[in-house]
Coordinates of C-alpha atoms and ligand atoms in Angstrom, one line a residue:
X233 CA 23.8 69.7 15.9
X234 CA 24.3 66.9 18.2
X235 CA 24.0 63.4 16.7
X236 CA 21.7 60.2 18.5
X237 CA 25.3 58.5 18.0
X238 CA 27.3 62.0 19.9
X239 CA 24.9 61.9 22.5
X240 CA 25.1 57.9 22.9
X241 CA 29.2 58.5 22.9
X242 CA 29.0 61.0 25.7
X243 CA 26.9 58.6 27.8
X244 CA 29.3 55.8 27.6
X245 CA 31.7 57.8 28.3
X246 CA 30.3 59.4 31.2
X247 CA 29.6 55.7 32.4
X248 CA 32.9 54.7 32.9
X249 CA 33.4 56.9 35.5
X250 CA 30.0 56.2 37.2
X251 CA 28.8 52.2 36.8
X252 CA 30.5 50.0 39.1
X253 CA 32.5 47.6 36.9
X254 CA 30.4 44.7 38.0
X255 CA 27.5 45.8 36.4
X256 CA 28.9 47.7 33.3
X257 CA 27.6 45.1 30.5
X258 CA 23.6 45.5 31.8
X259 CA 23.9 49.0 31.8
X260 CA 25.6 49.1 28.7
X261 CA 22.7 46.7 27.5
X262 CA 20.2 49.7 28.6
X263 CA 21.9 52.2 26.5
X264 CA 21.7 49.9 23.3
X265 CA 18.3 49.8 23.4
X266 CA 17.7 52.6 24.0
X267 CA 20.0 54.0 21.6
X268 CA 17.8 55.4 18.9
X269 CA 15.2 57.0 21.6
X270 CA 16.0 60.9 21.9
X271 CA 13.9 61.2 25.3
X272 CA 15.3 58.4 26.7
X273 CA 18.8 59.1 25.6
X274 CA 18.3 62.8 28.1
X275 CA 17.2 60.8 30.7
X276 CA 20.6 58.6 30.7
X277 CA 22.3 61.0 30.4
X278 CA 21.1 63.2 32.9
X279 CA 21.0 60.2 34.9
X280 CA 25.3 59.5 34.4
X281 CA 26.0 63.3 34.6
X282 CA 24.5 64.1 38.2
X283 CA 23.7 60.4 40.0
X284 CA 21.0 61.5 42.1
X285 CA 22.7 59.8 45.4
X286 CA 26.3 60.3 44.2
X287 CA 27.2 57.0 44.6
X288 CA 28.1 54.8 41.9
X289 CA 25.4 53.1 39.9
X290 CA 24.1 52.2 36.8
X291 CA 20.4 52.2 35.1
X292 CA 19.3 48.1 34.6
X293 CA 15.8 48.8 33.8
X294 CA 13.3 51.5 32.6
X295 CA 9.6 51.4 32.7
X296 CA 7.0 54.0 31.3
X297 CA 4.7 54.3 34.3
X298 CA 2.6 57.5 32.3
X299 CA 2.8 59.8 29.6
X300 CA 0.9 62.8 27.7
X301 CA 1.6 64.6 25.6
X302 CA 4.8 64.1 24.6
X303 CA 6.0 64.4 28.1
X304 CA 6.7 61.0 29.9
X305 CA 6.7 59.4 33.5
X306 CA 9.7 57.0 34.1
X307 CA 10.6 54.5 36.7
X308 CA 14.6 53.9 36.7
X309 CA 15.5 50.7 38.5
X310 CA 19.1 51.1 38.8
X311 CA 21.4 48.6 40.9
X312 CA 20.4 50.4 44.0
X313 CA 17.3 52.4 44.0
X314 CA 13.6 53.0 42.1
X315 CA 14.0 56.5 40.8
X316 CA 11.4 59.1 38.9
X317 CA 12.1 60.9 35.8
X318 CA 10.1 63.0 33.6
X319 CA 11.3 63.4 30.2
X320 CA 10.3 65.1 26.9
X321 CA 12.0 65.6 24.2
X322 CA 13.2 68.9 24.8
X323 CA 13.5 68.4 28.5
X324 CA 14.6 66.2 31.4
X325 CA 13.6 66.1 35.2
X326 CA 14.6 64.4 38.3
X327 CA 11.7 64.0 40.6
X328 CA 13.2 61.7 43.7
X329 CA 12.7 58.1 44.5
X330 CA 9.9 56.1 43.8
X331 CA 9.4 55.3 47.8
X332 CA 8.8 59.3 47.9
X333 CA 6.2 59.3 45.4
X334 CA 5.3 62.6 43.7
X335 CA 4.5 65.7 45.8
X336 CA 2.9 67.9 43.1
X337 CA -0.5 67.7 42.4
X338 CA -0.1 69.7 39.2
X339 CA 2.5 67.1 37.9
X340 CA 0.0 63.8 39.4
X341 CA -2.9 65.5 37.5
X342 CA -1.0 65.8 34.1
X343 CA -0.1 62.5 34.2
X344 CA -3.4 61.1 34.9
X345 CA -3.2 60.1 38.9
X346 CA -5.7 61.7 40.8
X347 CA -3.4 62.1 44.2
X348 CA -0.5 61.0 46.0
X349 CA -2.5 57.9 47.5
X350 CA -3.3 56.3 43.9
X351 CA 0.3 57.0 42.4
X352 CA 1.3 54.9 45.6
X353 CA -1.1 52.5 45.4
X354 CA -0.1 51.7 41.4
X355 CA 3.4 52.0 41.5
X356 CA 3.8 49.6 44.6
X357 CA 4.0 46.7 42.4
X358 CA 6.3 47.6 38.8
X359 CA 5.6 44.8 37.7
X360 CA 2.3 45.6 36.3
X361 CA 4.8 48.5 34.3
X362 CA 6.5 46.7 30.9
X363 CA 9.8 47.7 30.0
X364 CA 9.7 50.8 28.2
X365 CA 9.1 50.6 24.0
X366 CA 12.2 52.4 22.8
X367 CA 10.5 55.6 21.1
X368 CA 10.9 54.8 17.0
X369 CA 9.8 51.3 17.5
X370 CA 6.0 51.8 19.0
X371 CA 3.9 52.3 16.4
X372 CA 1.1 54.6 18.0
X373 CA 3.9 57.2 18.5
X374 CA 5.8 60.1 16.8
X375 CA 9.1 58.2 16.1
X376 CA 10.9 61.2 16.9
X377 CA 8.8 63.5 19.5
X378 CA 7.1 60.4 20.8
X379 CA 3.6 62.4 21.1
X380 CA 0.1 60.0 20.7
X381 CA -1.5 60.4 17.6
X382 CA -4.3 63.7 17.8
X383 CA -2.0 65.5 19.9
X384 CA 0.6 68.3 19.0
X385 CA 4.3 67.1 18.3
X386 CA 6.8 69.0 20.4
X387 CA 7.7 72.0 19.1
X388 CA 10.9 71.6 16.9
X389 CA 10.2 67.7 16.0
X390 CA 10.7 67.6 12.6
X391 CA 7.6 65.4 11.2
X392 CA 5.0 68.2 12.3
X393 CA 3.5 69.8 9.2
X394 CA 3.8 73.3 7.8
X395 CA 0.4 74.7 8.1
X396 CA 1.3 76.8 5.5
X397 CA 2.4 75.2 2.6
X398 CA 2.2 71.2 3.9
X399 CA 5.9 70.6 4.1
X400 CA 8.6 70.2 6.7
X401 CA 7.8 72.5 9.3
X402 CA 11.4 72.6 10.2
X403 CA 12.7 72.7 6.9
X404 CA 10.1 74.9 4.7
X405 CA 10.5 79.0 5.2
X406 CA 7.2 79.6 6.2
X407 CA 8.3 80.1 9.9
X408 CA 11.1 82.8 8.7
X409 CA 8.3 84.4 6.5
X410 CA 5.3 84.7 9.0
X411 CA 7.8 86.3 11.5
X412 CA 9.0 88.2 9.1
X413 CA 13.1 87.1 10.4
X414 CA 15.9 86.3 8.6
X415 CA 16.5 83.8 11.4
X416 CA 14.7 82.6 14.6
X417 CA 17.1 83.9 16.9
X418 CA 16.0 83.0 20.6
X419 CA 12.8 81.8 22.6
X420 CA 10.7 84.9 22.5
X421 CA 11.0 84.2 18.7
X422 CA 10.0 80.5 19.2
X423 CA 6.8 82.0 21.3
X424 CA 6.1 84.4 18.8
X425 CA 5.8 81.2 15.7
X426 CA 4.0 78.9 18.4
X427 CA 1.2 82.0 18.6
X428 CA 1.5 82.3 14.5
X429 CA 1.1 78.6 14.6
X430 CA -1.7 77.9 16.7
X431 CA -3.6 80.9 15.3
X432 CA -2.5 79.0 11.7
X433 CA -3.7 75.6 13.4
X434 CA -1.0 73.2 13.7
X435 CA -1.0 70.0 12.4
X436 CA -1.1 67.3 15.0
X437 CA 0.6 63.6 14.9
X438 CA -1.0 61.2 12.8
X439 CA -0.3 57.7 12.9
X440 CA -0.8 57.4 9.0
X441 CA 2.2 59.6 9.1
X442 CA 4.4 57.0 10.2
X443 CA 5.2 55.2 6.6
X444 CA 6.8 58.5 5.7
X445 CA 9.5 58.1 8.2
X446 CA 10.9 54.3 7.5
X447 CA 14.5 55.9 7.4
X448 CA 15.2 58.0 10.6
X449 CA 18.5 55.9 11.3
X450 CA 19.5 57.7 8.4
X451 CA 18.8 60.9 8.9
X452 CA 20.0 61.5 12.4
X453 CA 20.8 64.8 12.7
X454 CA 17.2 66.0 11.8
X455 CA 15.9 64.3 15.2
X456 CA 16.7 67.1 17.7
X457 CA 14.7 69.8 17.7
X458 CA 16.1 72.1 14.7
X459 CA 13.6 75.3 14.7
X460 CA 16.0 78.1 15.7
Ligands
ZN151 ZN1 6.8 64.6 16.6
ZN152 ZN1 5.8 75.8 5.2

């Protein structure tokens, strides 16, 4: 299981190679604030592993333009370019510059933009967009799965409840019980406990939860997902 601090690591070290030296102490900035924020953490990384142009650059700014359901819309202002990322948890996607806006209506609709034309028409000016609030740090959220309270936490994040017997749902052996496994072994398995779990009625974020996580800094490697 991959530490926040691992994952940090690889970053920084994947940095070297891509941030022109020039601007290596803002980017470096980004990644310190960032550095307890799991989503964010796969979109910088994602971001230093593939460089969408392939030319050297580094991440100075990152603002939340939408987000549901534990699924968000970023802006990266790098040193050269406005670039879109969606990012969850337990994925991360490049969707092209800013300037191109978004082509899919499906992905506009999610995120609450009725059409191309009004994404456009919003995102022209960023500033309107605050810097992102790293994810443990905004109260309203999930500190680990970052999902809004009354919605479902991402499956894996390890503050959703057991609907079975109230505990950990990643830590409790309900899951290994209803499934009748010793062992969750690959994603048909995780489909088959999301059915159990929904017919069960999952427990969704709520913000009273919080208080019960003041110590996630010490606990880091229970903030990936953990289910299999
Ligand atoms: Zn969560
Ligand atoms: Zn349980």
């Amino acid at each position: 299981m991959q530490t926040l601090d691992d994952r940090k690591k690889e970053i920084e070290l994947l940095m070297r190679y891509a941030v022109p030296e020039a601007h290596r102490q803002e980017a470096a900035a980004v990644v310190e604030t960032y550095g307890g924020d799991s989503i964010v953490l796969n979109l910088l990384h994602n971001f230093y592993s593939r460089l969408p142009d392939a030319v050297d650059d580094g991440i100075k700014t990152l603002r939340l333009l939408a987000r549901s359901q534990g699924t968000f819309l970023f802006c990266a202002t790098t040193f050269l370019n406005d670039y879109l990322y969606i990012a969850s948890l337990a994925e991360v996607f490049y969707l092209g510059k800013l300037a191109d806006g978004i082509a899919e209506e499906e992905v506009l609709r999610f995120f609450g933009f009725a059409d191309q034309q009004i994404f456009a028409d919003r995102t022209r000016n960023l500033d309107g967009f605050g810097n992102h609030t790293p994810a443990g740090l905004d109260n309203a959220l999930c500190p680990v799965c970052a999902v809004a309270d009354g919605e479902y936490h991402t499956l894996g994040c390890p503050v959703e409840l057991c609907p079975w017997c109230n505990g950990q749902l990643t830590r409790c052996n309900c899951r290994f019980e209803q499934l009748g496994l010793e062992q969750l072994e690959d994603e048909a398995d995780v489909e088959k406990l999301r059915e159990k779990l929904e017919a069960a009625g999952r427990v969704p974020f709520a913000t009273e939860q919080r208080p019960a996580y003041p110590t996630m800094d010490d606990n880091e490697d229970e903030v990936e997902p953990e289910l299999i």
